[in-house]
CSV table of C-alpha atoms in Angstrom, one decimal:
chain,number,residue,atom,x,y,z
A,1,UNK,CA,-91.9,178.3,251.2
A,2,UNK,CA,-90.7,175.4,248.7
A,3,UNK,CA,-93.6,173.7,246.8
A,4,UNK,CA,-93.4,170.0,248.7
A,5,UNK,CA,-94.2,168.6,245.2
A,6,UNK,CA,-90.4,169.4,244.3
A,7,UNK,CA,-89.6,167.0,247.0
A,8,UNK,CA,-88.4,163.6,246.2
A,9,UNK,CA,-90.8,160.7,246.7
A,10,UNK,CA,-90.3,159.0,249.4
A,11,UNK,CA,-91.8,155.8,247.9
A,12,UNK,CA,-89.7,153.3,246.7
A,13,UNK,CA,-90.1,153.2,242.9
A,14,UNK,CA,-91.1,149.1,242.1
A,15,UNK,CA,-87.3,147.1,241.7
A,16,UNK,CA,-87.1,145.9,237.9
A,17,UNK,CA,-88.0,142.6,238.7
A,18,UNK,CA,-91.5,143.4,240.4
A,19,UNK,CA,-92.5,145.8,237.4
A,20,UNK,CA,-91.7,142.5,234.9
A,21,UNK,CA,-93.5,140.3,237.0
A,22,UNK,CA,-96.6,142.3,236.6
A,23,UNK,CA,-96.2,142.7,233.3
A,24,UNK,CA,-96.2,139.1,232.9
A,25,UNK,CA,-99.0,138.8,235.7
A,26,UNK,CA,-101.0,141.2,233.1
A,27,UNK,CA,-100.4,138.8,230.6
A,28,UNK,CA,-101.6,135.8,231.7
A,29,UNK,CA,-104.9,137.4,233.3
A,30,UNK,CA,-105.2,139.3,229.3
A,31,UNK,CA,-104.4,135.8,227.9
A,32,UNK,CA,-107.2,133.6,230.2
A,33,UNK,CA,-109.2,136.2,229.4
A,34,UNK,CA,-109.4,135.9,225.7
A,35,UNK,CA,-110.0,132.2,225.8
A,36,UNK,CA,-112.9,132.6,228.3
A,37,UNK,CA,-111.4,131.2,231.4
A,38,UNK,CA,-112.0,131.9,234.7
A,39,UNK,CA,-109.9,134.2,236.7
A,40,UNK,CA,-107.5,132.7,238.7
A,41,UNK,CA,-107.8,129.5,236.3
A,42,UNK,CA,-104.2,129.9,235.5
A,43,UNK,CA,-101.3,129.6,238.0
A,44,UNK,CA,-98.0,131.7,237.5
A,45,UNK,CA,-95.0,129.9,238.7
A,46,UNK,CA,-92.0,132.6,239.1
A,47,UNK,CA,-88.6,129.9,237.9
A,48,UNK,CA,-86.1,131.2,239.7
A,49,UNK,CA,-83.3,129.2,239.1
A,50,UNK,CA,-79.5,130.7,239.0
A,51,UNK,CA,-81.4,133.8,240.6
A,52,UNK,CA,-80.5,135.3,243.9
A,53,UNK,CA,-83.0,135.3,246.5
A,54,UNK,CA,-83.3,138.9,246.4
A,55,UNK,CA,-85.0,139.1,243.8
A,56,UNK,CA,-87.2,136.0,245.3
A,57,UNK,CA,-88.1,138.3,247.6
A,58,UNK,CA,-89.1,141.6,245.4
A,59,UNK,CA,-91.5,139.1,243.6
A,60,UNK,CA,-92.9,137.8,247.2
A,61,UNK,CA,-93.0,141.6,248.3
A,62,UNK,CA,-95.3,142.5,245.6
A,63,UNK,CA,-97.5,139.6,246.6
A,64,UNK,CA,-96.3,136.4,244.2
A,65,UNK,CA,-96.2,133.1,246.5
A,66,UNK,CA,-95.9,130.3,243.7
A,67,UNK,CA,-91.8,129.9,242.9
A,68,UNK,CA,-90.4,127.2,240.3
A,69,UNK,CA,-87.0,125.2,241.1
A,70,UNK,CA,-84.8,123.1,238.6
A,71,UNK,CA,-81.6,122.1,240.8
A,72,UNK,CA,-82.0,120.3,244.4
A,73,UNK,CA,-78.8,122.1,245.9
A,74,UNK,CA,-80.2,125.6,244.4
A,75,UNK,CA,-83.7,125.3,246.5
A,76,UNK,CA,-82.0,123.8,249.7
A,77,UNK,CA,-80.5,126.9,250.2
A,78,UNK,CA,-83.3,129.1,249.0
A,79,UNK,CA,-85.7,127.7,251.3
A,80,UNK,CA,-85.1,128.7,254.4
A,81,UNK,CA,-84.0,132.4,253.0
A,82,UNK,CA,-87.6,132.7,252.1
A,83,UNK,CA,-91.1,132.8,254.1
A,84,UNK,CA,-92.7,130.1,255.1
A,85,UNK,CA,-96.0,130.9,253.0
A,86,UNK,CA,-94.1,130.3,250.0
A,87,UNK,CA,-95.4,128.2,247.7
A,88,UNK,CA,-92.3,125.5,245.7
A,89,UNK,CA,-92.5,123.7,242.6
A,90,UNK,CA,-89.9,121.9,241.8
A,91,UNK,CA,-90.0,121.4,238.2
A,92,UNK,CA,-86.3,120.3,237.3
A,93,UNK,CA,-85.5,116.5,236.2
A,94,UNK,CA,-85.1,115.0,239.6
A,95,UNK,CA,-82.8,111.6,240.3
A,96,UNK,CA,-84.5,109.3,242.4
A,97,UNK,CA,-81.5,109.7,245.2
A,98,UNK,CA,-82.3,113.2,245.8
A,99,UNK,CA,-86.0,113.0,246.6
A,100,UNK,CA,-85.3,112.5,250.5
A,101,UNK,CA,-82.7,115.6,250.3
A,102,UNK,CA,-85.2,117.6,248.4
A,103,UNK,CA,-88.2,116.7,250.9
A,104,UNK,CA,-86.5,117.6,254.1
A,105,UNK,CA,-85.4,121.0,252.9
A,106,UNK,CA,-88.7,121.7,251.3
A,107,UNK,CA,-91.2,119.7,253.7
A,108,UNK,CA,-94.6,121.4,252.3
A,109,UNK,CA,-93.0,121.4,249.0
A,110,UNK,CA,-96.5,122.6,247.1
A,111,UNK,CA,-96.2,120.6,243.9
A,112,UNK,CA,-93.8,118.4,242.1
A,113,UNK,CA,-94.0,118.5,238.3
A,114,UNK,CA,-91.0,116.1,236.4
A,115,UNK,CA,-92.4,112.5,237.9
A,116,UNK,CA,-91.4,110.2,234.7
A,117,UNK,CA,-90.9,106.9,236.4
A,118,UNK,CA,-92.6,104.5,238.9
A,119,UNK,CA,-89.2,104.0,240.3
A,120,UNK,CA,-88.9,108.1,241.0
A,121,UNK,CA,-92.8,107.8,242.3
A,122,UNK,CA,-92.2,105.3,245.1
A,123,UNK,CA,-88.9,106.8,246.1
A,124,UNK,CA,-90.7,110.1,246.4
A,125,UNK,CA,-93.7,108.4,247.9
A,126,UNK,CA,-91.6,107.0,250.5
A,127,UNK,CA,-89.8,110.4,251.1
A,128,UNK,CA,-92.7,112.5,252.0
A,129,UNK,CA,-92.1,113.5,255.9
A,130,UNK,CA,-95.0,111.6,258.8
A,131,UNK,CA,-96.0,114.5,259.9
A,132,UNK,CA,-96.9,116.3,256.4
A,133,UNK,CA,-101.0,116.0,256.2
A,134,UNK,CA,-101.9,116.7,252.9
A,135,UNK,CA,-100.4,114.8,250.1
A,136,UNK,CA,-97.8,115.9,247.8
A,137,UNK,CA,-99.0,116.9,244.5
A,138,UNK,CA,-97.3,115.7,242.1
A,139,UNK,CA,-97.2,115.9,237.6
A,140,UNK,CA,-96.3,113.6,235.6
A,141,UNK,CA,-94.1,114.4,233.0
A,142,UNK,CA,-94.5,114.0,228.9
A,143,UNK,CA,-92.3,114.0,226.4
A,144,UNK,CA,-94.2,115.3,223.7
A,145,UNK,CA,-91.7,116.5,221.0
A,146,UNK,CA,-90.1,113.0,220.8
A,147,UNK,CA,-86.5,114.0,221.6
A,148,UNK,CA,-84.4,111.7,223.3
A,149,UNK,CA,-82.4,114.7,224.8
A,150,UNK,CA,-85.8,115.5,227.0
A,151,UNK,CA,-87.3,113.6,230.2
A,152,UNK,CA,-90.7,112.5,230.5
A,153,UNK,CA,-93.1,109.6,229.6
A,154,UNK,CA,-93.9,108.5,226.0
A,155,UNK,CA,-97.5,110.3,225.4
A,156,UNK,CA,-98.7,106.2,225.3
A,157,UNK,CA,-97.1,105.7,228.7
A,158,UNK,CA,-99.0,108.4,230.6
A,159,UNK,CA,-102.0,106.7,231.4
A,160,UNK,CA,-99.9,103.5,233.0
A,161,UNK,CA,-97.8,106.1,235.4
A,162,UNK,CA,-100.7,108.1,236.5
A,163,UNK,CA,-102.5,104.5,237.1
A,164,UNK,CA,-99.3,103.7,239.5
A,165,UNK,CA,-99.1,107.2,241.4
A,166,UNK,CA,-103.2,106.7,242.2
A,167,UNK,CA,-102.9,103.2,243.3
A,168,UNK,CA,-99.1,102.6,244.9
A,169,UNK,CA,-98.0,105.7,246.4
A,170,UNK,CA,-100.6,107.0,248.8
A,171,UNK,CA,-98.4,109.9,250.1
A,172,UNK,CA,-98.7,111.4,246.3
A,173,UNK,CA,-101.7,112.9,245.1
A,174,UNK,CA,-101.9,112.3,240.8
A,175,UNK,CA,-102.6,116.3,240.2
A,176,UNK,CA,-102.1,116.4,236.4
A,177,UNK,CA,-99.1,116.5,233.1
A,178,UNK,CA,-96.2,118.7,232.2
A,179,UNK,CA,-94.6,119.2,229.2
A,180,UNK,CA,-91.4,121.4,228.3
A,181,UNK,CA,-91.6,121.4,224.6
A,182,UNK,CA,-89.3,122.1,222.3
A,183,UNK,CA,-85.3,121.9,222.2
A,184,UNK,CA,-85.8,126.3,222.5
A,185,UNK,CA,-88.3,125.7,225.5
A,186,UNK,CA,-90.6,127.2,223.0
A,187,UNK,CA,-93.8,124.5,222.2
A,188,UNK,CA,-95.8,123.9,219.4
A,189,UNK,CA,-99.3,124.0,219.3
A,190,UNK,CA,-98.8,119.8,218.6
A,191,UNK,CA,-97.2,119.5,221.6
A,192,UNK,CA,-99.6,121.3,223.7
A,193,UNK,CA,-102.5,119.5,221.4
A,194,UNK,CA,-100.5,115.7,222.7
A,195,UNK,CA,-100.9,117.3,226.4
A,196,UNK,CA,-104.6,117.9,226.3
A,197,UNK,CA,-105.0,114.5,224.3
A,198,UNK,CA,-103.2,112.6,227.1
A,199,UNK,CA,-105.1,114.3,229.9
A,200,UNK,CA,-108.6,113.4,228.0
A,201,UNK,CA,-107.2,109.3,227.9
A,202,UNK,CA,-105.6,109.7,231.9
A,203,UNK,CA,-108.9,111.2,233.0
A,204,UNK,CA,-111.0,108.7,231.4
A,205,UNK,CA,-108.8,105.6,232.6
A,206,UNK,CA,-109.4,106.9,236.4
A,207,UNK,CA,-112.6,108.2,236.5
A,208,UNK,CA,-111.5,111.7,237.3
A,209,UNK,CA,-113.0,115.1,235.5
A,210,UNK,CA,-110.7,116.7,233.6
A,211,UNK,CA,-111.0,120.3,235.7
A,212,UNK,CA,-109.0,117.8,238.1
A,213,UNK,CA,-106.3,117.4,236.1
A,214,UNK,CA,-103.7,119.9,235.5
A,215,UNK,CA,-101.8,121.0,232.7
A,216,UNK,CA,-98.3,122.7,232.9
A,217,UNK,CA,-97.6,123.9,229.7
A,218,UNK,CA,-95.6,127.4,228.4
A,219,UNK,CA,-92.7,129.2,229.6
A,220,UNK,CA,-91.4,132.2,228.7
A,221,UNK,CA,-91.6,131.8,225.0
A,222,UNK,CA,-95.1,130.8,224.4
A,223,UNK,CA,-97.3,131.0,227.4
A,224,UNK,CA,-100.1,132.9,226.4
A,225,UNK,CA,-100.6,130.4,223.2
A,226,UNK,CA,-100.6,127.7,226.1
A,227,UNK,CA,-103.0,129.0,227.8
A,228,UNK,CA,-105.1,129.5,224.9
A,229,UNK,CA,-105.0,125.5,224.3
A,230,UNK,CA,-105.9,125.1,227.9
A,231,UNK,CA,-102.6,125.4,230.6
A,232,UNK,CA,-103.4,126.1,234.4
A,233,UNK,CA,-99.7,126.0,235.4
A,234,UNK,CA,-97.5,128.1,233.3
A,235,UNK,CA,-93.6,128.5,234.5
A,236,UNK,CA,-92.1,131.8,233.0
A,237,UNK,CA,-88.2,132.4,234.4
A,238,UNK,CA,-86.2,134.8,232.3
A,239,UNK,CA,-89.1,137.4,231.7
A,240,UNK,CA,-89.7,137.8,235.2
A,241,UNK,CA,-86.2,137.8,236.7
A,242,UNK,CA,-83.8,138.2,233.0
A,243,UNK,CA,-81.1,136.0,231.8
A,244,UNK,CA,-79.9,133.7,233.5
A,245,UNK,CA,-76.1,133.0,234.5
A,246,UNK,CA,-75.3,129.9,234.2
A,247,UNK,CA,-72.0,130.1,235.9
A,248,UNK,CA,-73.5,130.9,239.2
A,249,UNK,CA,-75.6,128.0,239.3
């Protein structure tokens, strides 16, 4: 009789995608590890803009549930493709015209990280659906490399916005800062430094402890130095799910 070794498998090897988002899963547990933080202290948000919901769906096979959006239109249609446990950011510069679009495709969106005006806080605050319980989490975004090309709040600003979320827009719940970094979407350990400094400032303006505000900081570039200088929301795209292609956008 044939050895049934020299069969093939009948297990499905791991798609690409899955093996590279343990890889990066690896790295972030290795990296909160060094600097002596907790497990689980640091969320890994899968961005999967331009990227077909199939491979959405390898990651959520293999057990990821937090997923990153930059483009309204792009996570309208993903939404409803996907299960409901999934867990949205949506962590693209958002127009304050959208938020009602954005809110009724994606009514338990989990967090929303780019808020960089009071104007986009009330328009969101009035967007959340009635029946939607819990508040919307939301991040207030910083511009800590000081270009003019990037959205966000001046570093001296932060404290006034978060101030405004907490006392204007009950629907919202003030959950932390975000920062993108540099033109490469690479940071610099001073712009993860300006994070932390406007987190201690925000914290101490409303009273809250700073293990109650997060920080979004590092992509695919430089997210276990982030993590290192204190990050519980990392957002790593093209390691996960590879380039991107623009054109399908």
């Amino acid at each position: 009789p044939r050895d049934s070794s020299s069969r093939p498998s009948v297990m499905v090897m791991a798609s690409q995608t899955a093996r590279q988002l343990s890889d990066v899963v690896a790295r972030v547990a290795s990296a909160a590890a060094k600097a002596n933080r907790a497990q689980g202290a640091v969320r890994l948000v899968a961005v999967s803009k331009t990227k077909p919901v199939e491979q959405l769906k390898e990651c959520y096979d293999a057990g990821h549930r937090d997923f990153g959006e930059n483009y309204v239109q792009e996570m309208i249609e993903k939404v409803p493709r996907m299960p409901e446990d999934t867990r949205w950011h949506f962590i693209g510069h958002l127009q304050s015209n959208k938020c009602k679009a954005l809110l009724e495709a994606c009514p338990r969106l989990a967090m929303l990280e780019t808020v960089d005006s009071a104007k986009l806080a009330n328009k969101l605050n009035a967007a959340v659906p009635e029946g939607r319980v819990d508040a919307l989490r939301v991040l207030v975004q910083v511009n800590t490399s000081g270009e003019a090309s990037k959205h966000g709040v001046e570093p001296g600003d932060c404290v006034t916005l978060a101030k405004h979320i907490v006392s204007e827009c009950p629907r919202l719940k003030f959950a932390g800062l975000m920062t993108i970094g540099m033109p490469d979407y690479t940071s610099k350990p001073e712009n993860f430094e300006t994070l932390r400094k406007c987190r201690e400032e925000v914290c101490a303006a409303l009273g809250m402890s700073e293990s109650e505000c997060e920080l979004s900081m590092g992509m695919s570039g430089d997210f276990e130095a982030a993590i290192a200088m204190g990050s519980t929301n990392v957002r790593v795209g093209s390691t996960i799910f590879g380039a991107r292609d623009y054109s399908k956008k």
